[in-house]
């Protein structure tokens, strides 16, 4: 049976790196590409990293009930189009959806058998170090992300599984173990 695996974790926890490595090792999975109103970061590609859309286009999608889930964070909107997930599942694909905790709860309400996996940092200090090391945001934005990380850590109790990203290798292996138990 094909499944939707929802993976969340605080900004800077390394969830994108864990997912990327998982997909390299497990090419039979498809990564869902979310929509966002935020600006592209260096190296990001429209349609691969995200579908970068205008705030007006995003608002229209909300009004038309086009999103399986959506949220606003740091003055930017993020969301997953229902049709993309429905089509991939219909095509017999296992899908990984990388979203934040608020969106994950929305998905679980609509797709009951979605598996929710939370990627957590080894410590709050390590998360702070990772965010500062990215050098993509100012100190105020980092403080906002750290406050959000505390809320997300609390939300993780609603997830089916939690993986501590102490090393990429360990996190990927734990993700493979968790996912494999749903593919039997």
Coordinates of C-alpha atoms in Angstrom, one line a residue:
X1 CA 0.0 0.0 0.0
X2 CA 1.3 3.4 -0.9
X3 CA 1.6 6.0 1.8
X4 CA 2.1 9.7 2.6
X5 CA 4.9 10.3 5.1
X6 CA 4.9 13.7 6.6
X7 CA 8.2 14.9 8.0
X8 CA 8.5 18.0 10.1
X9 CA 11.2 19.6 12.2
X10 CA 12.3 23.0 13.3
X11 CA 14.1 25.3 10.9
X12 CA 17.8 24.4 11.0
X13 CA 17.4 20.9 12.3
X14 CA 18.6 19.3 9.1
X15 CA 15.4 17.7 8.0
X16 CA 16.0 18.7 4.4
X17 CA 19.4 17.1 4.4
X18 CA 18.0 13.9 6.0
X19 CA 15.3 13.7 3.4
X20 CA 17.7 14.4 0.5
X21 CA 19.9 11.5 1.7
X22 CA 16.9 9.2 2.3
X23 CA 15.7 9.9 -1.3
X24 CA 19.2 9.2 -2.7
X25 CA 19.2 5.8 -0.9
X26 CA 15.5 5.1 -1.7
X27 CA 14.7 6.3 -5.2
X28 CA 11.2 4.8 -5.1
X29 CA 9.9 7.7 -3.1
X30 CA 8.6 11.0 -4.4
X31 CA 9.2 14.3 -2.6
X32 CA 6.2 16.6 -2.7
X33 CA 7.0 20.1 -3.7
X34 CA 5.2 22.7 -1.6
X35 CA 4.2 26.2 -2.6
X36 CA 5.6 29.3 -0.8
X37 CA 5.4 33.1 -1.0
X38 CA 8.9 33.5 0.3
X39 CA 11.8 34.6 -1.9
X40 CA 14.2 32.0 -3.3
X41 CA 17.4 31.3 -1.4
X42 CA 20.7 30.8 -3.3
X43 CA 20.6 27.4 -5.1
X44 CA 16.9 26.9 -4.9
X45 CA 15.0 26.0 -8.1
X46 CA 11.4 26.9 -8.8
X47 CA 9.4 23.6 -9.1
X48 CA 12.1 21.6 -7.3
X49 CA 12.8 23.3 -4.0
X50 CA 9.3 25.0 -3.9
X51 CA 6.7 26.4 -6.2
X52 CA 7.4 30.1 -5.6
X53 CA 4.1 31.9 -6.1
X54 CA 2.8 35.4 -5.3
X55 CA 0.8 36.1 -2.1
X56 CA -2.2 36.9 -4.3
X57 CA -2.0 33.5 -6.0
X58 CA -1.6 31.8 -2.6
X59 CA -4.7 33.6 -1.3
X60 CA -6.7 32.5 -4.3
X61 CA -5.6 28.9 -3.6
X62 CA -6.9 29.2 0.0
X63 CA -10.2 30.6 -1.2
X64 CA -10.6 27.8 -3.7
X65 CA -9.8 25.2 -1.1
X66 CA -6.8 24.0 -3.2
X67 CA -4.5 23.3 -0.3
X68 CA -4.3 20.1 1.7
X69 CA -2.5 22.2 4.3
X70 CA -1.2 25.7 4.6
X71 CA 0.4 28.0 7.2
X72 CA 1.9 31.4 7.5
X73 CA 5.3 31.7 9.2
X74 CA 7.8 34.6 9.3
X75 CA 5.4 36.6 7.0
X76 CA 5.5 34.0 4.3
X77 CA 2.9 31.4 3.3
X78 CA 3.6 27.7 2.7
X79 CA 1.2 25.1 1.5
X80 CA 0.7 21.8 -0.3
X81 CA -1.8 21.5 -3.2
X82 CA -4.3 18.6 -2.6
X83 CA -4.2 17.6 -6.3
X84 CA -0.5 16.9 -6.3
X85 CA -0.8 14.5 -3.3
X86 CA -3.9 12.8 -4.6
X87 CA -2.5 12.3 -8.0
X88 CA 0.8 10.8 -6.7
X89 CA -1.0 8.4 -4.4
X90 CA -3.3 7.5 -7.3
X91 CA -0.2 6.8 -9.4
X92 CA 1.0 4.3 -6.8
X93 CA 3.8 6.5 -5.4
X94 CA 5.0 6.7 -1.8
X95 CA 5.3 10.4 -1.0
X96 CA 7.3 12.4 1.5
X97 CA 5.9 15.7 2.4
X98 CA 8.2 18.1 4.3
X99 CA 6.1 20.6 6.2
X100 CA 5.8 22.3 9.6
X101 CA 3.8 21.0 12.5
X102 CA 0.7 23.1 12.0
X103 CA 0.4 21.8 8.4
X104 CA 1.0 18.2 9.5
X105 CA -2.0 18.3 11.9
X106 CA -4.1 19.6 9.0
X107 CA -2.9 16.7 6.8
X108 CA -3.6 14.1 9.5
X109 CA -7.2 15.4 9.7
X110 CA -7.7 14.8 6.0
X111 CA -5.5 11.7 5.4
X112 CA -5.9 9.6 8.5
X113 CA -3.3 7.0 7.5
X114 CA -0.5 9.6 6.9
X115 CA 2.5 8.8 9.0
X116 CA 3.9 11.8 10.9
X117 CA 7.6 11.8 11.6
X118 CA 9.3 14.6 13.6
X119 CA 13.1 15.4 13.2
X120 CA 14.5 16.9 16.4
X121 CA 17.8 18.4 17.2
X122 CA 20.1 16.8 19.7
X123 CA 19.7 20.0 21.8
X124 CA 18.4 23.5 21.7
X125 CA 21.9 24.9 21.8
X126 CA 22.9 22.8 18.7
X127 CA 19.8 24.1 16.9
X128 CA 20.8 27.7 17.7
X129 CA 24.3 27.0 16.4
X130 CA 23.0 25.5 13.2
X131 CA 20.7 28.4 12.5
X132 CA 23.4 31.0 13.1
X133 CA 25.8 29.0 11.0
X134 CA 23.5 29.2 7.9
X135 CA 24.0 33.0 7.9
X136 CA 20.7 33.4 6.0
X137 CA 18.8 35.4 8.6
X138 CA 19.3 38.3 11.0
X139 CA 19.4 37.8 14.8
X140 CA 15.7 38.8 15.1
X141 CA 14.7 36.2 12.6
X142 CA 16.8 33.6 14.4
X143 CA 15.1 34.5 17.7
X144 CA 11.7 34.1 16.0
X145 CA 12.7 30.7 14.6
X146 CA 14.0 29.5 18.0
X147 CA 10.7 30.5 19.7
X148 CA 8.9 28.6 16.9
X149 CA 11.2 25.6 17.5
X150 CA 10.1 25.5 21.1
X151 CA 6.4 25.4 20.0
X152 CA 7.2 22.7 17.4
X153 CA 9.0 20.6 19.9
X154 CA 5.9 20.7 22.0
X155 CA 3.7 19.7 19.0
X156 CA 6.0 16.7 18.3
X157 CA 4.0 14.8 20.9
X158 CA 1.3 14.5 18.3
X159 CA 3.6 12.7 15.9
X160 CA 3.8 8.9 15.3
X161 CA 7.6 9.0 15.5
X162 CA 10.5 11.3 16.6
X163 CA 14.0 11.0 15.2
X164 CA 16.9 12.8 16.9
X165 CA 19.2 14.2 14.2
X166 CA 22.5 13.7 16.0
X167 CA 24.2 12.7 12.7
X168 CA 22.8 12.5 9.2
X169 CA 23.7 8.8 8.9
X170 CA 21.9 7.9 12.1
X171 CA 18.9 10.0 11.3
X172 CA 18.6 8.5 7.8
X173 CA 18.9 4.9 9.1
X174 CA 16.2 5.6 11.7
X175 CA 14.0 7.1 9.0
X176 CA 14.4 4.0 6.8
X177 CA 13.6 1.7 9.8
X178 CA 10.4 3.7 10.6
X179 CA 9.2 3.9 7.0
X180 CA 9.9 0.2 6.2
X181 CA 7.5 -0.9 8.9
X182 CA 4.6 0.8 7.0
X183 CA 5.5 -0.8 3.6
X184 CA 5.0 -4.4 4.5

